[in-house]
JSON list of C-alpha atoms in Angstrom, two decimals:
[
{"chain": "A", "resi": 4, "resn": "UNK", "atom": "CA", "xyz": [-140.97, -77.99, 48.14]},
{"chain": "A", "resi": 5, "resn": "UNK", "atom": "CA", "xyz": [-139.86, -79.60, 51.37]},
{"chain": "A", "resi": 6, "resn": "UNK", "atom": "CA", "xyz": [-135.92, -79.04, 51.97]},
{"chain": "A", "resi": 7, "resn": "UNK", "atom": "CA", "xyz": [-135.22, -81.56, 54.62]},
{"chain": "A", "resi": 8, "resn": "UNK", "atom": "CA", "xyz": [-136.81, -83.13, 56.84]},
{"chain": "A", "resi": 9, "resn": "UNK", "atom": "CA", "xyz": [-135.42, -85.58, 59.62]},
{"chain": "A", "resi": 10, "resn": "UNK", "atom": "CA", "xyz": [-137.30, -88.97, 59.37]},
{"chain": "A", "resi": 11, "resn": "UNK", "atom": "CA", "xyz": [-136.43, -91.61, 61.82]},
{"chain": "A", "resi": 12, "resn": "UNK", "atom": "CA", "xyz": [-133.06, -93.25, 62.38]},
{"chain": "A", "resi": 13, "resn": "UNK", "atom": "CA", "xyz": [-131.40, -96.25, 60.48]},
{"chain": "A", "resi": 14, "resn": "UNK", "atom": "CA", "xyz": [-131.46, -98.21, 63.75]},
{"chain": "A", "resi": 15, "resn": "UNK", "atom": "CA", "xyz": [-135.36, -97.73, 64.26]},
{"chain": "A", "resi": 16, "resn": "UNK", "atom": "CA", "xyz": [-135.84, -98.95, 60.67]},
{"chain": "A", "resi": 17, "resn": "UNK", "atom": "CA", "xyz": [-133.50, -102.00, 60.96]},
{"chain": "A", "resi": 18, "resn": "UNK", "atom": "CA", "xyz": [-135.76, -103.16, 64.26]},
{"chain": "A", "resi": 19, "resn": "UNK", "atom": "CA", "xyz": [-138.78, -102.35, 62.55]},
{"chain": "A", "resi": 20, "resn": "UNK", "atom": "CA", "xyz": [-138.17, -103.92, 59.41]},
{"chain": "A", "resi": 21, "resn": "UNK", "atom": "CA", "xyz": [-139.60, -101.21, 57.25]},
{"chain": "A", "resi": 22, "resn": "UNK", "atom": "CA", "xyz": [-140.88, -97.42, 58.24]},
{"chain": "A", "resi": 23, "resn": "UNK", "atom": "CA", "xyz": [-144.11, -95.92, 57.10]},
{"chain": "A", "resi": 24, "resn": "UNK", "atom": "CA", "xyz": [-144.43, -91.61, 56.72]},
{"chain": "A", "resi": 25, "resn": "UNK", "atom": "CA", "xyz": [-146.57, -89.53, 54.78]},
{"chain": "A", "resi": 26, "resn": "UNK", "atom": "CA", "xyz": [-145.83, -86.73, 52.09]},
{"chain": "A", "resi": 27, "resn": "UNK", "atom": "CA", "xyz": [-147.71, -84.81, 50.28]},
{"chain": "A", "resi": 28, "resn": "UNK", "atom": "CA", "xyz": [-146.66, -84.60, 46.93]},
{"chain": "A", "resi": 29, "resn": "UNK", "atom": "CA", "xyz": [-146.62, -82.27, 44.18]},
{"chain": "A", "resi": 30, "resn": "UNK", "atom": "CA", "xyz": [-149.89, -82.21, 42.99]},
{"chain": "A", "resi": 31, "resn": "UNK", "atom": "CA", "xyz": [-151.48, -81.89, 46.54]},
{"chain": "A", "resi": 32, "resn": "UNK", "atom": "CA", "xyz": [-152.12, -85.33, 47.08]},
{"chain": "A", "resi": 33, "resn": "UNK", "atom": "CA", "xyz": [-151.15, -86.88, 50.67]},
{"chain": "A", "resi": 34, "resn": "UNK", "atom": "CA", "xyz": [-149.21, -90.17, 49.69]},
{"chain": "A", "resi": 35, "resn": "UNK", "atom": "CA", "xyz": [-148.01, -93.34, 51.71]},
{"chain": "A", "resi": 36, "resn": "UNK", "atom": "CA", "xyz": [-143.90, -94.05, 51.75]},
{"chain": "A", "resi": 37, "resn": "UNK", "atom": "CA", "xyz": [-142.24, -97.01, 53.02]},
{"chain": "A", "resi": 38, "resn": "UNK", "atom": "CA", "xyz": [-138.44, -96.93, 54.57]},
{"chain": "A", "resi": 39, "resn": "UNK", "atom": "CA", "xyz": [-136.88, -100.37, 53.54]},
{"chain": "A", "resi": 40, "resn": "UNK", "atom": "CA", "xyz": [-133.17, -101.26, 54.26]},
{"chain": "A", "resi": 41, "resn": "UNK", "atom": "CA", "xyz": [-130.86, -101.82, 50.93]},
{"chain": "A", "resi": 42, "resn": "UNK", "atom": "CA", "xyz": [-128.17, -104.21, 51.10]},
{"chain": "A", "resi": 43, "resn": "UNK", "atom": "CA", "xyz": [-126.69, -103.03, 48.38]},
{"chain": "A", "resi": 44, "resn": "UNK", "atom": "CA", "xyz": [-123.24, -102.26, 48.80]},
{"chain": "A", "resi": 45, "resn": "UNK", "atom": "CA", "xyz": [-122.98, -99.10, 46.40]},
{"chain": "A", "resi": 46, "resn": "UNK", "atom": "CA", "xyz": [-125.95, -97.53, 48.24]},
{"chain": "A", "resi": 47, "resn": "UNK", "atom": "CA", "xyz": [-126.37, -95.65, 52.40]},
{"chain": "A", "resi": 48, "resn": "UNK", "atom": "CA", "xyz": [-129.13, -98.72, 53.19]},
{"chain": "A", "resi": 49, "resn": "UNK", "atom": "CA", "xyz": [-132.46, -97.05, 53.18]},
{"chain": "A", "resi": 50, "resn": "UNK", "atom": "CA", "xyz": [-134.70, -96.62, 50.03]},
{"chain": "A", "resi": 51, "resn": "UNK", "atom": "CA", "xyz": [-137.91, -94.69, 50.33]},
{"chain": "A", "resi": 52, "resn": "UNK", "atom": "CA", "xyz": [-140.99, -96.30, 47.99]},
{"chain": "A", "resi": 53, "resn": "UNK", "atom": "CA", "xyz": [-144.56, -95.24, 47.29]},
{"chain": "A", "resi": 54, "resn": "UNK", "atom": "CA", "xyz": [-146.46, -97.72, 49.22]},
{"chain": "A", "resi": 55, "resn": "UNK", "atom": "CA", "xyz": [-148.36, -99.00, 46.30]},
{"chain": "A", "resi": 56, "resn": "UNK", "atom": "CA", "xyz": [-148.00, -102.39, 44.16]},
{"chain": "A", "resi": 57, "resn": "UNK", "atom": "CA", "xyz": [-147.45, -101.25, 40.67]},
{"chain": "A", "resi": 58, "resn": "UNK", "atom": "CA", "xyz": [-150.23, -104.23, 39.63]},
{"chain": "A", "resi": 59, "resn": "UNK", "atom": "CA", "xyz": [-153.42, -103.13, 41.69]},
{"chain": "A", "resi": 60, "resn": "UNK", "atom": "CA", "xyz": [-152.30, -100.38, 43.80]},
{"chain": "A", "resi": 61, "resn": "UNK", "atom": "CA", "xyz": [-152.38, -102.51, 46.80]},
{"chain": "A", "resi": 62, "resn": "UNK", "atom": "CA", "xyz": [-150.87, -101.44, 49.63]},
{"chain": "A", "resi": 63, "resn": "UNK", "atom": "CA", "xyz": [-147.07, -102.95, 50.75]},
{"chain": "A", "resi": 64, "resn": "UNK", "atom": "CA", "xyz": [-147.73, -101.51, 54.04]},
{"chain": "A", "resi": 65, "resn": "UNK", "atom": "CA", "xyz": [-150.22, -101.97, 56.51]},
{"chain": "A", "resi": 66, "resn": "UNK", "atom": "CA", "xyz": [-150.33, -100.61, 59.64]},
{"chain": "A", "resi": 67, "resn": "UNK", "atom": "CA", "xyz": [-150.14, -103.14, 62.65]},
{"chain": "A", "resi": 68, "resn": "UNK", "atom": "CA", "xyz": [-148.82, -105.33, 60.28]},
{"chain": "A", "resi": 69, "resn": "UNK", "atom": "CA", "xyz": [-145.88, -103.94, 58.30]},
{"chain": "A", "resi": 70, "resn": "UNK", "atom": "CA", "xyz": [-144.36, -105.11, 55.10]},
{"chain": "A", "resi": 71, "resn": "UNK", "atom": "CA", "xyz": [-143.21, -108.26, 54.27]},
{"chain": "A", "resi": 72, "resn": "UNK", "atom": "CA", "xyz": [-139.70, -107.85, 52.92]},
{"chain": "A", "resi": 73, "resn": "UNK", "atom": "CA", "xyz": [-138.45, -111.69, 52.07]},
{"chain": "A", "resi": 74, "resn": "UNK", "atom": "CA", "xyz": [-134.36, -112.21, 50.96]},
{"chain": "A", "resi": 75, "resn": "UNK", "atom": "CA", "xyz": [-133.81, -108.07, 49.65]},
{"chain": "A", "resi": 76, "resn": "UNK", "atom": "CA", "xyz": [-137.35, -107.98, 47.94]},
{"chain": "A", "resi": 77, "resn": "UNK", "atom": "CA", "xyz": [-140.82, -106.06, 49.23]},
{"chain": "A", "resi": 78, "resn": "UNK", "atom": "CA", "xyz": [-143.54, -108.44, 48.75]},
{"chain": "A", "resi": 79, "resn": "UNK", "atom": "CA", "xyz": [-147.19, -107.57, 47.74]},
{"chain": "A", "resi": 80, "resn": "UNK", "atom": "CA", "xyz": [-149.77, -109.16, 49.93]},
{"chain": "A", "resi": 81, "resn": "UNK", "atom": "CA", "xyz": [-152.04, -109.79, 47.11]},
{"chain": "A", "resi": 82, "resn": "UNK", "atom": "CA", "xyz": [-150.56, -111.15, 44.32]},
{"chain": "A", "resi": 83, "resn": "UNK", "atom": "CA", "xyz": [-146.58, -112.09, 45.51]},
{"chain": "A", "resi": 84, "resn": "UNK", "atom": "CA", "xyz": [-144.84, -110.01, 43.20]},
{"chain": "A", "resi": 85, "resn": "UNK", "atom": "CA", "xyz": [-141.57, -109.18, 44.40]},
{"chain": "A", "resi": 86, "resn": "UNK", "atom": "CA", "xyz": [-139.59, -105.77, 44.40]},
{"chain": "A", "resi": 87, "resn": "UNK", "atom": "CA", "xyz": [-136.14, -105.65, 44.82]},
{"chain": "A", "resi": 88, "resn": "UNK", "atom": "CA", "xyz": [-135.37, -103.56, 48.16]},
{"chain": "A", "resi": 89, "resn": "UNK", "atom": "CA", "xyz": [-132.51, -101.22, 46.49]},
{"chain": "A", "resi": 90, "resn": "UNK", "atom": "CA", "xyz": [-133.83, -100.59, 43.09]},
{"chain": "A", "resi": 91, "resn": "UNK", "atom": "CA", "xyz": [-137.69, -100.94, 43.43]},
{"chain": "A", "resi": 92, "resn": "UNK", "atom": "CA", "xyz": [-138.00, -103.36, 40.47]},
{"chain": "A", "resi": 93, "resn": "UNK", "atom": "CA", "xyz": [-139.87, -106.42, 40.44]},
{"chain": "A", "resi": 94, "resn": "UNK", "atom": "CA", "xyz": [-139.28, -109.45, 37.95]},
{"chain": "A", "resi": 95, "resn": "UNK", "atom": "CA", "xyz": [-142.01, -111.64, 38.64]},
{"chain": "A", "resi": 96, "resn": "UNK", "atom": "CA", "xyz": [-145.71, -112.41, 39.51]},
{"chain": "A", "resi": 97, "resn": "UNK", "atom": "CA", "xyz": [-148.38, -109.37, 37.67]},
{"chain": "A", "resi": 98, "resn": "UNK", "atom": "CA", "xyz": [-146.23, -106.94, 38.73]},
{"chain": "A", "resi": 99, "resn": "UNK", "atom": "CA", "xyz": [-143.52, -107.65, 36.56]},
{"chain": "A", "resi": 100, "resn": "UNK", "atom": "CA", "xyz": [-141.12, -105.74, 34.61]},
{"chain": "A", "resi": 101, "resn": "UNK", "atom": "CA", "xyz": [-142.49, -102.19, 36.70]},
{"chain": "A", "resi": 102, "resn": "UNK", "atom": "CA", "xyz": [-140.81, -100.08, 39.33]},
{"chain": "A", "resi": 103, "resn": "UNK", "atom": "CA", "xyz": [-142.02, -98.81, 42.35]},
{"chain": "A", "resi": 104, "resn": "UNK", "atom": "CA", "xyz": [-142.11, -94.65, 42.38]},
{"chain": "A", "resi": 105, "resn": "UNK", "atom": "CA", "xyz": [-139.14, -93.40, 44.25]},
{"chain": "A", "resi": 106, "resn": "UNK", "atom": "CA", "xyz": [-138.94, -90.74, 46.79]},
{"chain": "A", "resi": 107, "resn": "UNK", "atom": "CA", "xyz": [-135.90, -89.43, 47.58]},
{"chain": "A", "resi": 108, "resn": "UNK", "atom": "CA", "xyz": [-134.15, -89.76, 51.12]},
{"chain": "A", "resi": 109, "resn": "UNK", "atom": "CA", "xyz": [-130.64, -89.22, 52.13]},
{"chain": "A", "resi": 110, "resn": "UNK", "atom": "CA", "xyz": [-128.80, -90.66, 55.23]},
{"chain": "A", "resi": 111, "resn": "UNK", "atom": "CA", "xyz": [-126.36, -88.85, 57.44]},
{"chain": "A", "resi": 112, "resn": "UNK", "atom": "CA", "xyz": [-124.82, -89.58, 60.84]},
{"chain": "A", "resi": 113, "resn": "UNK", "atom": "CA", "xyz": [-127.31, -93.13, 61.22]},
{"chain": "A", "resi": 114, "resn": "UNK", "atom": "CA", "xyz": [-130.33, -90.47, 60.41]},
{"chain": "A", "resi": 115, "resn": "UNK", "atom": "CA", "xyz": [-132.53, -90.48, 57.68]},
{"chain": "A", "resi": 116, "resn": "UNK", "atom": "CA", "xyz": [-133.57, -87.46, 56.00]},
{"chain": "A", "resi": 117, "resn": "UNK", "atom": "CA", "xyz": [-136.80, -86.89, 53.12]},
{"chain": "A", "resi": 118, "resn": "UNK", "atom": "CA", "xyz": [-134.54, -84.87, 50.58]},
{"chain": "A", "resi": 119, "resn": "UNK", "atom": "CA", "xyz": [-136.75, -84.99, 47.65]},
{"chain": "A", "resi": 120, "resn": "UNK", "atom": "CA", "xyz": [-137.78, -81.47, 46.48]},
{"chain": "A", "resi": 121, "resn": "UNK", "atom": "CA", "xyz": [-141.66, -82.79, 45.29]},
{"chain": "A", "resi": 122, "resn": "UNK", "atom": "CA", "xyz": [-142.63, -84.37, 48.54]},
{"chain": "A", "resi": 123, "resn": "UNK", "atom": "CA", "xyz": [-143.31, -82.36, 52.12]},
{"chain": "A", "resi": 124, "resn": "UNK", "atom": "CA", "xyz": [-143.67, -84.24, 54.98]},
{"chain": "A", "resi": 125, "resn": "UNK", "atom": "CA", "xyz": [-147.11, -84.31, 56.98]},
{"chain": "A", "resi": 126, "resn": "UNK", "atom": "CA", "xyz": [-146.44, -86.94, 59.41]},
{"chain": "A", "resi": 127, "resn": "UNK", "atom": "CA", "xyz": [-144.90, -90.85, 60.81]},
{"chain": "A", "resi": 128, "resn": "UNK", "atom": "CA", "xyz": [-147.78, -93.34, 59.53]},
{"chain": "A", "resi": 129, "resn": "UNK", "atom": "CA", "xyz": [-150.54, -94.10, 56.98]},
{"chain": "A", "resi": 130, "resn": "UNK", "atom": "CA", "xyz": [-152.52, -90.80, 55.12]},
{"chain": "A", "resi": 131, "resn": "UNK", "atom": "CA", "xyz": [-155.70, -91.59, 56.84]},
{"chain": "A", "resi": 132, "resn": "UNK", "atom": "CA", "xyz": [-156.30, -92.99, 60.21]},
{"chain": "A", "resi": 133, "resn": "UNK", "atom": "CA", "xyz": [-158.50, -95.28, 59.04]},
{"chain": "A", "resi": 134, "resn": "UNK", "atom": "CA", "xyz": [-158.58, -98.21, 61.40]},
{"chain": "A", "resi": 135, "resn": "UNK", "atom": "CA", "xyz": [-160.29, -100.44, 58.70]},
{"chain": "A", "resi": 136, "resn": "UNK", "atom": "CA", "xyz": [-159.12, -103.96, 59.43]},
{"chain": "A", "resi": 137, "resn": "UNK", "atom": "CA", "xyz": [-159.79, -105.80, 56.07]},
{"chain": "A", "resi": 138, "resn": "UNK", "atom": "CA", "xyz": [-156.40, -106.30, 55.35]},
{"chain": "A", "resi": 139, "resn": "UNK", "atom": "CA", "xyz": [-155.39, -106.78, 51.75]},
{"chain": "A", "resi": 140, "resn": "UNK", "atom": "CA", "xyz": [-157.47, -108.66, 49.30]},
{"chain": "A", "resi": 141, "resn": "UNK", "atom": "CA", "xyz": [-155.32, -111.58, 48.93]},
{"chain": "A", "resi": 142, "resn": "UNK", "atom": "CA", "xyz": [-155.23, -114.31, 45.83]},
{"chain": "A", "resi": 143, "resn": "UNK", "atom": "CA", "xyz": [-151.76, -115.38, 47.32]},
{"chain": "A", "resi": 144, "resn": "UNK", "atom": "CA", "xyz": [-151.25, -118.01, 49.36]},
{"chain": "A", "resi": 145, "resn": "UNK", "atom": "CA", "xyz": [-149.21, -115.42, 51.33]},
{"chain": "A", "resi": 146, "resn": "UNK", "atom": "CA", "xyz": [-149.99, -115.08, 55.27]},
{"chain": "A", "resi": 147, "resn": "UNK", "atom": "CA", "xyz": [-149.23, -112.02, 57.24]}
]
């Protein structure tokens, strides 16, 4: 469905902390992915995930806020749970023993590229420009 398509650039994502694009996926539907950086040693130090907590389908991302990525894991706003950066799994909290939905990016030359053959790209950002500024519904004594 999409080929490739030239994201952003490992640099922009390392001073950003984490990268936020749109796809539309398979079935039609526009969906949220977040650019984290892997440390993992094996891997080419970006993951892409589906910006969605596995618990609640709260959002990891929010615009003008970014995601809260604590010691290699992504950390939900509402509840804590942790996912690990490089593998999407999380271990703790009500999210635990799930994996965030992949989509699949490559990088080449300090660029990163959306590789995977269900997603197509539609643009840098959230799905909607909804400038709603409720931020998540938080039970966690998290603060963003």
């Amino acid at each position: 469905m999409s080929g490739r398509h030239r994201l952003t650039s490992v640099d922009t994502v390392e001073e950003e902390g984490t990268w936020l694009f749109t796809v539309r996926d398979e079935h039609g539907e526009d969906t949220e992915v977040l650019l984290v950086l892997c440390r993992d040693p094996d891997g080419d130090g970006i993951e892409a995930w589906v910006n969605s907590c596995t618990h609640e389908s709260q959002e990891l991302y929010r615009e003008g806020v970014g995601t809260v990525v604590r010691d290699g894991g992504i950390v939900c706003p509402k509840h804590g749970s942790m996912f690990d950066a490089c593998s999407g799994h999380c271990d703790n909290g009500p999210a635990a023993q799930t994996t965030l939905p992949s989509v699949e990016v490559s990088v080449e030359g300090g660029q990163v590229y959306l590789t995977d053959d269900d997603a197509r790209f539609l643009k840098q950002g959230p799905s909607s420009d909804d400038d709603s500024d409720d931020g998540p519904n938080s039970t966690s004594h998290l603060r963003l």
